Coordinates of C-alpha atoms in Angstrom, one line a residue:
Chain A
M1 CA -41.8 18.0 -13.4
Q2 CA -40.7 21.1 -15.3
L3 CA -37.4 20.8 -17.0
K4 CA -36.1 23.9 -15.1
N5 CA -37.0 22.4 -11.7
R6 CA -35.3 19.2 -12.7
W7 CA -32.1 20.9 -13.6
L8 CA -32.2 22.9 -10.4
R9 CA -32.7 19.7 -8.4
I10 CA -29.7 18.1 -10.1
I11 CA -27.4 21.1 -9.6
F12 CA -28.3 21.2 -5.9
G13 CA -28.1 17.5 -5.6
E14 CA -24.6 17.4 -7.1
L15 CA -23.5 20.2 -4.8
L16 CA -24.9 18.2 -1.9
L17 CA -22.9 15.1 -3.0
I18 CA -19.7 17.2 -3.1
I19 CA -20.4 18.6 0.3
V20 CA -21.0 15.1 1.6
L21 CA -17.7 14.0 0.1
V22 CA -15.7 17.0 1.5
G23 CA -17.4 16.4 4.9
G24 CA -16.4 12.7 4.9
L25 CA -12.8 13.5 3.9
T26 CA -12.6 16.2 6.6
I27 CA -13.9 14.0 9.4
V28 CA -11.4 11.2 8.5
K29 CA -8.6 13.7 8.3
M30 CA -9.5 15.0 11.8
I31 CA -9.0 11.5 13.4
P32 CA -6.1 11.9 15.8
C33 CA -3.3 9.6 15.0
Q34 CA 0.5 9.7 14.7
K35 CA 3.1 9.9 12.0
A36 CA 6.1 7.5 12.2
V37 CA 9.5 8.4 10.8
E38 CA 12.5 6.0 11.0
N39 CA 15.9 7.6 11.0
N40 CA 18.2 6.4 8.2
Y41 CA 15.3 4.4 6.8
E42 CA 17.0 3.1 3.7
Q43 CA 20.2 2.1 5.3
P44 CA 20.9 -1.6 6.3
T45 CA 20.5 -2.4 10.0
F46 CA 23.4 -3.9 12.1
F47 CA 23.4 -4.9 15.7
R48 CA 26.3 -4.0 17.9
K49 CA 27.0 -5.0 21.5
I50 CA 26.0 -2.3 23.9
F51 CA 28.9 -2.7 26.2
E52 CA 31.4 -1.6 23.5
K53 CA 30.7 2.1 24.2
E54 CA 28.1 4.7 25.2
W55 CA 25.9 5.0 22.1
L56 CA 24.8 8.5 21.3
T57 CA 22.8 10.0 18.4
T58 CA 21.7 13.5 17.9
F59 CA 18.8 14.2 15.6
K60 CA 16.6 17.1 14.4
A61 CA 12.9 16.6 14.8
K62 CA 11.1 16.5 11.5
A63 CA 7.7 17.8 12.7
K64 CA 5.9 19.3 15.6
D65 CA 4.4 17.2 18.5
L66 CA 7.1 14.7 19.0
K67 CA 5.7 12.3 21.5
R68 CA 7.4 8.9 21.4
I69 CA 10.6 7.1 20.2
D70 CA 11.0 3.4 19.7
V71 CA 14.6 2.2 19.9
L72 CA 15.6 -1.1 18.3
F73 CA 17.3 -3.8 20.4
K74 CA 18.2 -7.5 20.0
N75 CA 18.5 -10.0 22.8
P76 CA 19.9 -13.1 21.0
N77 CA 18.0 -16.2 21.9
L78 CA 16.5 -14.1 24.8
E79 CA 19.6 -15.0 26.9
S80 CA 21.0 -11.7 27.9
R81 CA 20.4 -10.1 31.3
D82 CA 22.6 -7.0 30.7
E83 CA 21.3 -3.9 32.4
I84 CA 21.2 -0.7 30.3
E85 CA 19.9 2.9 30.5
I86 CA 18.2 5.0 27.8
T87 CA 18.1 8.8 28.1
L88 CA 16.7 11.4 25.8
F89 CA 17.5 15.1 25.9
D90 CA 15.7 18.0 24.4
G91 CA 18.8 20.2 23.9
K92 CA 20.3 20.1 27.4
K93 CA 17.0 19.3 29.2
E94 CA 16.5 15.7 30.1
I95 CA 13.0 14.5 29.1
F96 CA 13.4 10.7 29.6
R97 CA 15.6 8.4 31.6
N98 CA 14.9 4.7 32.3
K99 CA 16.7 1.5 33.1
Y100 CA 16.1 -1.8 31.5
N101 CA 17.5 -5.3 31.5
G102 CA 17.6 -8.1 29.0
H103 CA 14.3 -9.4 30.3
N104 CA 12.6 -6.4 28.7
F105 CA 13.6 -7.2 25.1
G106 CA 12.7 -9.9 22.5
D107 CA 15.1 -11.4 20.1
T108 CA 14.5 -8.3 18.0
S109 CA 12.2 -5.7 19.6
H110 CA 11.8 -2.0 20.3
A111 CA 12.0 -0.2 23.6
R112 CA 9.1 2.2 23.6
I113 CA 9.9 5.6 25.0
D114 CA 6.8 7.8 25.8
F115 CA 7.1 11.3 27.1
P116 CA 4.8 14.4 27.2
K117 CA 4.2 15.7 23.7
I118 CA 6.6 18.4 22.7
N119 CA 4.5 20.9 20.7
D120 CA 7.3 22.9 19.4
S121 CA 9.6 20.0 18.5
F122 CA 9.9 20.9 14.8
G123 CA 13.6 21.6 14.0
K124 CA 14.8 21.2 17.5
N125 CA 17.8 19.0 18.3
F126 CA 17.4 15.9 20.5
T127 CA 20.0 13.5 21.9
L128 CA 19.4 9.9 22.5
T129 CA 21.8 7.8 24.5
V130 CA 22.0 4.1 25.2
K131 CA 24.6 2.8 27.7
E132 CA 25.3 -0.4 29.7
T133 CA 25.0 0.2 33.4
K134 CA 25.8 -3.4 34.4
M135 CA 27.4 -6.0 32.2
V136 CA 26.0 -9.4 33.1
D137 CA 26.8 -11.4 29.9
G138 CA 27.6 -8.7 27.4
K139 CA 25.2 -10.2 24.8
L140 CA 22.5 -7.4 24.6
E141 CA 22.7 -5.5 21.3
V142 CA 21.4 -2.2 19.9
G143 CA 20.2 -1.6 16.3
I144 CA 22.6 0.6 14.3
K145 CA 22.0 2.2 11.0
N146 CA 24.5 4.5 9.3
N147 CA 26.5 4.5 12.6
E148 CA 23.6 5.9 14.5
I149 CA 21.2 4.3 16.9
N150 CA 18.2 3.0 15.0
F151 CA 14.9 4.4 16.2
R152 CA 11.5 5.5 15.0
Q153 CA 10.1 8.9 15.9
Y154 CA 6.4 9.4 16.4
Y155 CA 4.7 12.7 16.0
G156 CA 1.2 13.6 16.9
D157 CA -1.0 14.1 13.8
R158 CA -4.1 15.9 14.7
A159 CA -5.6 18.4 12.2
T160 CA -8.0 21.1 13.3
F161 CA -11.3 21.3 11.5
G162 CA -10.0 24.2 9.5
E163 CA -6.8 22.4 8.5
A164 CA -8.7 19.2 7.6
L165 CA -11.2 21.1 5.5
K166 CA -8.5 23.0 3.7
I167 CA -6.7 19.8 2.8
S168 CA -9.9 18.1 1.7
F169 CA -10.7 21.0 -0.7
R170 CA -7.2 20.8 -2.0
E171 CA -7.7 17.0 -2.7
I172 CA -11.0 17.6 -4.4
K173 CA -9.3 20.2 -6.6
N174 CA -6.5 17.7 -7.3
I175 CA -9.0 15.1 -8.3
I176 CA -10.8 17.5 -10.6
L177 CA -7.5 18.4 -12.3
N178 CA -5.8 15.0 -12.5
E179 CA -8.2 12.2 -11.7
K180 CA -11.5 13.4 -13.2
I181 CA -13.1 10.0 -13.5
V182 CA -13.0 9.6 -9.7
L183 CA -15.6 12.3 -9.4
I184 CA -17.3 12.0 -12.7
L185 CA -18.7 8.5 -12.1
P186 CA -20.6 9.2 -8.8
L187 CA -21.7 12.6 -10.0
F188 CA -23.0 11.1 -13.3
F189 CA -25.0 8.3 -11.6
W190 CA -26.3 10.7 -8.9
G191 CA -27.4 13.1 -11.6
M192 CA -29.2 10.2 -13.4
F193 CA -30.8 9.2 -10.2
L194 CA -32.1 12.7 -9.6
W195 CA -33.3 13.2 -13.2
Chain B
M1 CA -35.5 -0.8 -10.3
K2 CA -33.5 1.7 -12.3
K3 CA -33.4 4.1 -9.4
I4 CA -32.1 1.5 -7.0
I5 CA -29.3 0.6 -9.5
L6 CA -28.4 4.2 -10.0
L7 CA -28.4 4.9 -6.3
A8 CA -26.2 1.9 -5.7
S9 CA -23.8 3.0 -8.5
T10 CA -23.5 6.4 -6.9
V11 CA -22.8 5.0 -3.5
F12 CA -20.3 2.4 -4.8
F13 CA -18.4 4.8 -7.0
L14 CA -18.4 7.4 -4.2
I15 CA -16.9 5.0 -1.6
A16 CA -14.6 2.8 -3.7
P17 CA -11.9 5.3 -4.6
F18 CA -11.4 6.4 -1.0
T19 CA -10.9 3.0 0.6
Y20 CA -8.1 0.5 0.2
H21 CA -7.1 -3.0 1.0
P22 CA -3.8 -4.5 -0.1
D23 CA -5.4 -7.7 -1.4
T24 CA -7.2 -5.9 -4.3
K25 CA -3.9 -4.7 -5.5
L26 CA -2.0 -7.9 -4.9
V27 CA -4.3 -10.1 -7.0
L28 CA -4.0 -7.7 -10.0
Y29 CA -0.3 -7.8 -9.8
Y30 CA -0.3 -11.4 -11.1
P31 CA -1.7 -10.7 -14.6
T32 CA 1.0 -8.1 -15.1
L33 CA 3.9 -10.5 -14.6
D34 CA 6.4 -10.8 -17.5
Q35 CA 4.5 -8.1 -19.4
G36 CA 1.3 -10.0 -19.1
K37 CA 2.6 -13.0 -21.1
V38 CA 2.4 -15.6 -18.3
V39 CA 0.0 -18.4 -19.0
N40 CA 0.9 -20.8 -16.2
I41 CA 1.1 -18.6 -13.2
Y42 CA 2.0 -21.5 -10.8
Q43 CA 5.0 -22.6 -12.9
Y44 CA 6.1 -19.0 -13.3
L45 CA 6.1 -18.3 -9.6
E46 CA 7.8 -21.6 -8.9
N47 CA 10.6 -21.0 -11.4
N48 CA 11.1 -17.2 -11.0
K49 CA 12.0 -15.3 -7.9
D50 CA 9.3 -12.9 -7.0
D51 CA 8.4 -11.2 -3.7
A52 CA 4.7 -11.8 -4.3
P53 CA 3.1 -14.7 -2.4
K54 CA 2.3 -17.9 -4.4
F55 CA -1.0 -17.9 -6.3
H56 CA -3.5 -20.0 -4.3
Y57 CA -6.6 -19.8 -6.4
P58 CA -7.6 -22.1 -9.3
P59 CA -6.5 -21.3 -12.9
M60 CA -9.9 -19.9 -13.9
H61 CA -9.4 -17.3 -11.2
Y62 CA -6.2 -16.2 -12.8
W63 CA -7.8 -16.0 -16.3
A64 CA -10.6 -13.9 -14.8
L65 CA -8.0 -11.5 -13.4
K66 CA -6.3 -11.4 -16.8
A67 CA -9.7 -10.5 -18.3
E68 CA -10.0 -7.7 -15.7
W69 CA -6.6 -6.3 -16.3
P70 CA -7.2 -4.3 -19.6
I71 CA -10.2 -2.6 -17.9
V72 CA -8.1 -1.8 -14.8
K73 CA -5.3 -0.4 -17.0
L74 CA -7.7 1.7 -19.1
I75 CA -9.0 3.5 -16.0
G76 CA -5.8 3.6 -14.0
G77 CA -3.5 4.5 -16.9
E78 CA 0.0 3.0 -17.7
S79 CA 1.4 4.1 -14.3
I80 CA -0.9 1.7 -12.5
E81 CA 1.4 -1.2 -13.5
D82 CA 4.3 0.4 -11.5
W83 CA 2.0 1.1 -8.6
L84 CA 1.0 -2.6 -8.4
K85 CA 4.7 -3.5 -7.8
I86 CA 4.9 -1.3 -4.7
G87 CA 4.5 -3.0 -1.3
G88 CA 0.9 -3.2 -0.2
N89 CA 1.7 -1.6 3.2
I90 CA 2.8 1.6 1.6
A91 CA 1.0 1.8 -1.7
F92 CA -1.8 3.9 -0.2
N93 CA 0.7 6.9 0.0
D94 CA 0.7 7.2 -3.8
S95 CA -0.5 10.6 -5.1
K96 CA -2.9 8.8 -7.5
I97 CA -4.3 6.4 -5.0
Y98 CA -7.9 7.4 -5.5
L99 CA -7.7 6.7 -9.2
Y100 CA -5.9 3.4 -8.7
N101 CA -8.5 2.3 -6.1
L102 CA -11.3 3.1 -8.5
A103 CA -9.5 1.3 -11.3
T104 CA -8.8 -1.9 -9.3
K105 CA -12.4 -2.0 -8.0
F106 CA -14.2 -1.0 -11.2
P107 CA -14.7 -4.5 -12.7
L108 CA -15.8 -5.7 -9.3
I109 CA -18.4 -2.9 -8.9
I110 CA -19.8 -3.7 -12.3
L111 CA -20.2 -7.4 -11.3
V112 CA -21.8 -6.4 -7.9
L113 CA -24.3 -4.3 -9.8
A114 CA -24.9 -7.0 -12.4
S115 CA -25.4 -9.5 -9.5
G116 CA -28.0 -7.3 -8.0
F117 CA -29.8 -7.1 -11.3
L118 CA -29.7 -10.9 -11.5
I119 CA -31.1 -11.2 -8.0
Y120 CA -34.0 -9.1 -9.1
K121 CA -34.6 -11.1 -12.2
I122 CA -34.3 -14.4 -10.3
G123 CA -36.9 -13.2 -7.9
L124 CA -39.3 -12.2 -10.6
K125 CA -38.7 -15.4 -12.5
N126 CA -39.6 -17.4 -9.4
G127 CA -42.9 -15.6 -8.7
L128 CA -41.8 -12.9 -6.3
T129 CA -43.7 -9.7 -6.5
K130 CA -41.8 -6.8 -8.2
K131 CA -41.7 -5.0 -4.9
T132 CA -40.1 -8.0 -3.0
A133 CA -37.6 -8.7 -5.9
Q134 CA -36.6 -5.0 -5.7
K135 CA -36.3 -5.2 -2.0
A136 CA -34.0 -8.3 -2.3
M137 CA -31.9 -6.4 -4.9
A138 CA -31.7 -3.3 -2.6
I139 CA -30.7 -5.5 0.3
W140 CA -27.9 -7.0 -1.8
F141 CA -26.6 -3.6 -2.7
F142 CA -26.8 -1.7 0.6
N143 CA -26.2 -4.3 3.3
P144 CA -23.0 -3.8 5.3
L145 CA -21.4 -7.0 4.2
T146 CA -21.6 -6.3 0.5
L147 CA -20.4 -2.7 1.1
Y148 CA -17.6 -3.8 3.3
S149 CA -16.4 -6.8 1.4
A150 CA -16.9 -5.9 -2.2
I151 CA -16.8 -2.1 -2.3
I152 CA -14.7 -1.0 0.6
M153 CA -12.2 -3.9 0.6
G154 CA -12.5 -4.8 -3.0
Q155 CA -12.5 -8.5 -2.4
N156 CA -13.0 -10.5 -5.6
D157 CA -15.3 -13.2 -4.3
I158 CA -17.9 -11.6 -6.6
L159 CA -16.0 -13.1 -9.5
A160 CA -17.3 -16.5 -8.4
I161 CA -20.7 -15.3 -7.1
F162 CA -21.7 -13.7 -10.4
P163 CA -21.5 -16.8 -12.6
F164 CA -23.2 -18.8 -9.9
L165 CA -26.1 -16.4 -9.9
I166 CA -26.3 -16.7 -13.7
G167 CA -26.6 -20.4 -13.1
L168 CA -29.3 -19.9 -10.5
Y169 CA -31.2 -17.8 -13.0
F170 CA -31.3 -20.8 -15.4
Y171 CA -31.8 -23.4 -12.6
N172 CA -35.4 -24.2 -13.2
N173 CA -35.7 -24.0 -17.0
W174 CA -32.2 -24.8 -18.3
P175 CA -30.6 -27.0 -15.7
Y176 CA -27.6 -28.1 -17.8
L177 CA -26.8 -24.5 -18.7
A178 CA -27.3 -23.6 -15.0
F179 CA -24.8 -26.1 -13.8
L180 CA -22.3 -25.1 -16.5
F181 CA -22.3 -21.6 -15.0
M182 CA -22.2 -22.9 -11.5
G183 CA -19.2 -25.0 -12.5
M184 CA -17.5 -21.9 -13.9
G185 CA -18.2 -20.1 -10.5
G186 CA -16.6 -23.1 -8.8
A187 CA -13.6 -23.0 -11.1
I188 CA -12.9 -19.4 -10.0
K189 CA -13.3 -20.0 -6.3
S190 CA -14.1 -23.5 -5.1
Y191 CA -17.0 -22.9 -2.7
P192 CA -19.8 -22.5 -5.3
L193 CA -19.2 -26.2 -6.0
I194 CA -20.7 -26.9 -2.6
W195 CA -23.8 -24.9 -3.6
A196 CA -23.9 -26.7 -7.0
V197 CA -23.7 -30.2 -5.3
I198 CA -26.5 -29.3 -2.9
L199 CA -28.7 -27.7 -5.7
G200 CA -28.1 -30.8 -7.9
L201 CA -29.2 -33.1 -5.1
I202 CA -32.3 -31.1 -4.3
C203 CA -33.2 -30.4 -7.9
P204 CA -37.0 -31.0 -8.2
K205 CA -36.9 -32.2 -11.8
G206 CA -35.5 -35.4 -13.2
N207 CA -34.4 -38.7 -11.7
W208 CA -31.3 -39.4 -9.7
L209 CA -29.3 -40.1 -12.8
K210 CA -30.1 -36.6 -14.1
K211 CA -29.2 -35.1 -10.7
I212 CA -25.8 -36.8 -10.7
G213 CA -25.3 -35.7 -14.3
L214 CA -25.9 -32.1 -13.4
I215 CA -23.5 -32.2 -10.5
G216 CA -21.0 -34.0 -12.7
L217 CA -21.3 -31.2 -15.3
S218 CA -20.2 -28.6 -12.7
L219 CA -17.4 -30.8 -11.5
M220 CA -16.3 -31.4 -15.1
V221 CA -16.0 -27.7 -15.7
Y222 CA -14.0 -27.4 -12.5
L223 CA -11.7 -30.4 -13.3
A224 CA -11.4 -29.4 -17.0
T225 CA -9.9 -26.0 -16.1
M226 CA -7.6 -27.7 -13.6
S227 CA -6.5 -30.7 -15.6
P228 CA -3.6 -29.1 -17.4
F229 CA -2.0 -28.3 -14.0
L230 CA -3.0 -31.3 -11.9
E231 CA 0.2 -33.2 -12.6
Q232 CA 2.4 -30.5 -11.2
N233 CA 3.3 -30.9 -7.6
Y234 CA 3.6 -27.2 -6.9
F235 CA 0.0 -26.7 -8.3
R236 CA -1.4 -29.4 -6.0
Q237 CA 0.4 -27.9 -3.0
E238 CA -0.5 -24.3 -3.7
V239 CA -4.1 -24.7 -4.8
L240 CA -5.6 -28.1 -3.9
Y241 CA -4.0 -28.5 -0.5
S242 CA -3.6 -24.9 0.4
G243 CA -4.7 -23.7 3.8
L244 CA -7.7 -22.0 2.3
S245 CA -9.0 -25.1 0.5
I246 CA -8.8 -27.5 3.5
R247 CA -9.8 -25.0 6.1
M248 CA -13.4 -26.4 6.2
F249 CA -12.1 -29.8 7.2
E250 CA -10.3 -28.5 10.3
S251 CA -13.2 -28.5 12.8
A252 CA -13.4 -32.1 13.8
I253 CA -14.4 -34.4 16.7
E254 CA -12.0 -37.1 17.7
I255 CA -13.6 -40.6 17.6
G256 CA -10.5 -42.5 18.6
F257 CA -7.9 -44.6 16.8
G258 CA -6.7 -41.4 15.0
E259 CA -10.1 -41.0 13.3
K260 CA -12.1 -37.8 13.3
L261 CA -15.6 -36.7 12.4
L262 CA -15.4 -33.7 10.1
V263 CA -18.0 -31.3 11.4
V264 CA -18.6 -29.1 8.3
P265 CA -19.1 -32.0 5.8
A266 CA -21.3 -33.8 8.3
L267 CA -23.5 -30.7 8.7
L268 CA -23.6 -30.2 4.9
V269 CA -24.9 -33.8 4.5
L270 CA -27.5 -33.1 7.2
V271 CA -28.6 -29.9 5.4
T272 CA -28.9 -31.7 2.1
L273 CA -30.9 -34.6 3.5
I274 CA -33.3 -32.3 5.3
A275 CA -33.7 -30.3 2.1
I276 CA -34.5 -33.4 0.1
K277 CA -36.9 -34.7 2.7
N278 CA -38.8 -31.4 2.9
N279 CA -38.7 -30.9 -0.9
L280 CA -37.0 -27.5 -0.4
G281 CA -35.7 -27.5 -4.0
K282 CA -39.1 -26.9 -5.4
S283 CA -39.3 -23.2 -4.5
L284 CA -37.0 -20.2 -4.6
D285 CA -37.7 -19.7 -0.8
G286 CA -36.6 -23.3 -0.1
Q287 CA -33.5 -23.1 -2.3
M288 CA -32.4 -19.9 -0.7
L289 CA -33.0 -21.2 2.7
V290 CA -30.8 -24.3 2.0
L291 CA -28.0 -22.4 0.4
F292 CA -28.0 -19.7 3.1
T293 CA -28.0 -22.3 5.9
A294 CA -25.2 -24.4 4.2
T295 CA -23.0 -21.3 3.7
L296 CA -23.6 -20.0 7.2
L297 CA -22.7 -23.5 8.6
V298 CA -19.5 -23.6 6.6
L299 CA -18.5 -20.1 7.9
G300 CA -19.8 -20.7 11.4
F301 CA -17.6 -23.8 11.8
T302 CA -14.5 -22.6 10.0
H303 CA -11.8 -20.1 10.8
F304 CA -13.0 -17.5 8.3
H305 CA -11.9 -14.1 7.0
P306 CA -14.7 -11.6 7.8
Q307 CA -14.9 -10.5 4.1
W308 CA -16.0 -14.1 3.2
F309 CA -19.5 -13.2 4.6
L310 CA -20.3 -11.8 1.1
W311 CA -21.0 -15.5 0.3
I312 CA -24.2 -15.6 2.3
M313 CA -25.6 -12.3 0.9
P314 CA -27.1 -13.5 -2.4
F315 CA -29.3 -15.9 -0.4
A316 CA -29.7 -13.7 2.7
S317 CA -31.0 -10.9 0.4
F318 CA -34.1 -13.0 -0.5
I319 CA -34.6 -14.2 3.0
L320 CA -34.3 -10.7 4.5
A321 CA -36.6 -9.3 1.8
K322 CA -39.4 -11.6 3.0
S323 CA -38.6 -12.0 6.7
K324 CA -40.0 -9.8 9.4
S325 CA -38.0 -11.2 12.2
K326 CA -34.4 -10.0 11.8
W327 CA -32.8 -10.4 15.2
W328 CA -30.6 -13.1 13.8
W329 CA -29.3 -10.7 11.2
W330 CA -28.3 -8.0 13.7
S331 CA -26.6 -10.6 16.0
L332 CA -24.7 -11.9 12.9
L333 CA -23.6 -8.4 12.0
L334 CA -22.6 -7.6 15.6
S335 CA -20.5 -10.8 15.8
I336 CA -18.8 -10.2 12.4
G337 CA -18.0 -6.6 13.6
I338 CA -16.4 -8.0 16.8
I339 CA -14.4 -10.5 14.8
I340 CA -13.3 -7.8 12.3
I341 CA -11.8 -5.5 15.0
L342 CA -10.2 -8.4 16.8
F343 CA -8.6 -9.9 13.7
G344 CA -5.2 -8.5 14.2
D345 CA -5.0 -6.9 10.7
K346 CA -5.3 -3.2 10.8
F347 CA -6.2 -3.2 7.1
L348 CA -9.6 -4.6 8.1
Y349 CA -10.5 -1.4 9.9
W350 CA -8.1 1.7 10.2
G351 CA -6.1 0.7 7.2
L352 CA -9.2 0.9 4.9
L353 CA -9.2 4.7 5.2
T354 CA -5.4 5.2 4.6
P355 CA -5.9 6.7 1.2
I356 CA -7.6 9.6 3.0
K357 CA -5.1 9.8 5.8
G358 CA -2.1 7.5 5.6
N359 CA -1.1 7.9 9.2
L360 CA -4.2 6.0 10.3
I361 CA -2.1 2.9 9.8
N362 CA 0.0 4.0 12.9
L363 CA -3.1 3.8 15.1
P364 CA -2.8 0.8 17.5
D365 CA -3.9 -2.7 16.7
I366 CA -7.3 -2.9 18.5
N367 CA -6.7 -6.5 19.5
E368 CA -3.3 -5.7 21.1
S369 CA -4.7 -2.6 22.8
L370 CA -7.5 -4.5 24.3
K371 CA -5.1 -7.2 25.5
A372 CA -2.9 -4.6 27.1
R373 CA -6.0 -3.4 29.0
G374 CA -6.6 -6.9 30.3
V375 CA -9.4 -7.8 28.0
D376 CA -9.5 -11.5 27.0
T377 CA -9.7 -11.0 23.3
I378 CA -9.5 -14.7 22.5
L379 CA -12.6 -15.3 24.6
L380 CA -14.3 -12.3 22.9
N381 CA -13.4 -13.6 19.5
N382 CA -14.6 -17.1 20.4
L383 CA -17.9 -15.6 21.6
G384 CA -18.4 -13.8 18.3
H385 CA -17.7 -17.0 16.4
S386 CA -20.0 -19.0 18.6
I387 CA -22.9 -16.6 18.0
I388 CA -22.4 -17.1 14.2
S389 CA -22.4 -20.8 14.7
G390 CA -25.5 -20.5 16.9
V391 CA -27.3 -18.5 14.2
A392 CA -26.2 -21.1 11.6
V393 CA -27.6 -24.0 13.7
Y394 CA -30.8 -22.0 14.3
W395 CA -31.3 -21.8 10.5
L396 CA -30.7 -25.5 10.3
W397 CA -33.5 -26.0 12.8
I398 CA -35.7 -23.6 10.8
M399 CA -35.1 -25.8 7.8
T400 CA -36.7 -28.7 9.5
N401 CA -39.9 -26.8 9.8
R402 CA -39.9 -24.6 6.8
K403 CA -43.2 -23.0 7.5
N404 CA -41.6 -21.0 10.3
A405 CA -38.7 -19.9 8.2
I406 CA -40.1 -17.1 6.0
K407 CA -43.3 -15.5 7.0
K408 CA -45.1 -14.5 3.8

């Protein structure tokens, strides 16, 4: 094979490999999943009896597409049968209200609160409340961090093809600038294969 | 042959940086302890408070990791040492994760490539055609189990498989050298000792004294590397009696009075006796058939980790290269696939791709999701396991009538 043709084959082959890589990254980045954020993540967790007061925490959503909140509870030795109510407000609009009793919680477990995805949640204020509606034994506890109810926020994470492609290109650029060997090795062996 | 190795290198180095499993990182954490000065890792972890789990592998495994470490550091840079200290469940969020993945897997990839080359050479040495030997090498490189276990997950079973394959290369001409290498494999992860014992017993050359001598040599290497630590109680507890070591003794049949028949050892005895009776040690085909069947029986009747199936591949590569009927292979892959997704460890599936998209780890646990939809996942998992056992028993049956095993 002529030398010129050989080099052309290698150049096109290497380009193809980069396209395959960008394509692979893009596909993975498009897989719909969710981002979890825990409020007061680095603070220690305490458990406080729910009957002591109505627990209320206001938080600002950190991203768009808020879709779920998990609130931490503790039912020591699974003994409590207290009845409680959890509510969530988007500003003044109620988006979730439900009643639970001790049966619903493990010794340490989360109450999962699902609601229709709020597309424009980023930067909005939400209010979460937990209050006891009927005290049976007064043993049920809620997780508290930094004097706020402890909960995890879940945001939808679904990139469009364009967004995913853009991020993938940015990552390849970052690899070329800072982690060259990550690309050099497969490109080198692929080039040798095509030679 | 060169082309296959180059293509494999391309595929491996393309996949490895973008996939992650916490185990690859964890094992390399140990050689960094106390600025890399720790010689007795068991004593160090016993006497010092460290968040890392205890080291359950034999001492030679630790020394192999220590030998890997300079290469890993050379590729990953100084900062990789700090990264190794981060918790495995969040380490994939690091901005240099692609580089670190490559660094931690680099020595393993080199060994996988070298093992493929050895498979080719073993094939040629034992009279296979060049084409068949190349096919065996290509199967070793590109089968889903090698790709999944060694390249995507970065499991270090290859550290033990590689010296064993060197031993296999010398098996016919230099048996003492062969069993020395097999012993070294066994000293890294114990299971090559099972292969060494079987190969010693079915060795076509020499009398029984020589056979026992060969097995003894492998066991000597194993014991010699262990001997400085055997007196320590913590070593015996963490290594010799660890859950991993005694797992193959757990499937048992009660025979009354508190006694049990241990299924796996019984099957291994059966395999060896059939192999001796049928003279299977005389040819590479026979040796591979015996080792493949024995390994599959161990896995089929033990609670395994899916990545351990790499163990069957050096032998399955030869069998698949010559076998036309492959239904057993596909049913094996299907069963392993079912077991992987039901394993209850997200790092066996979604988690592997977290370097590309970290939030994939928040996708639901497949086992839990199926359970929530009323699927009996335990039954499904048991079915997968039973298929693997069935395939293992099928190969045991094939062994008794070797002519049907591999159609030439």
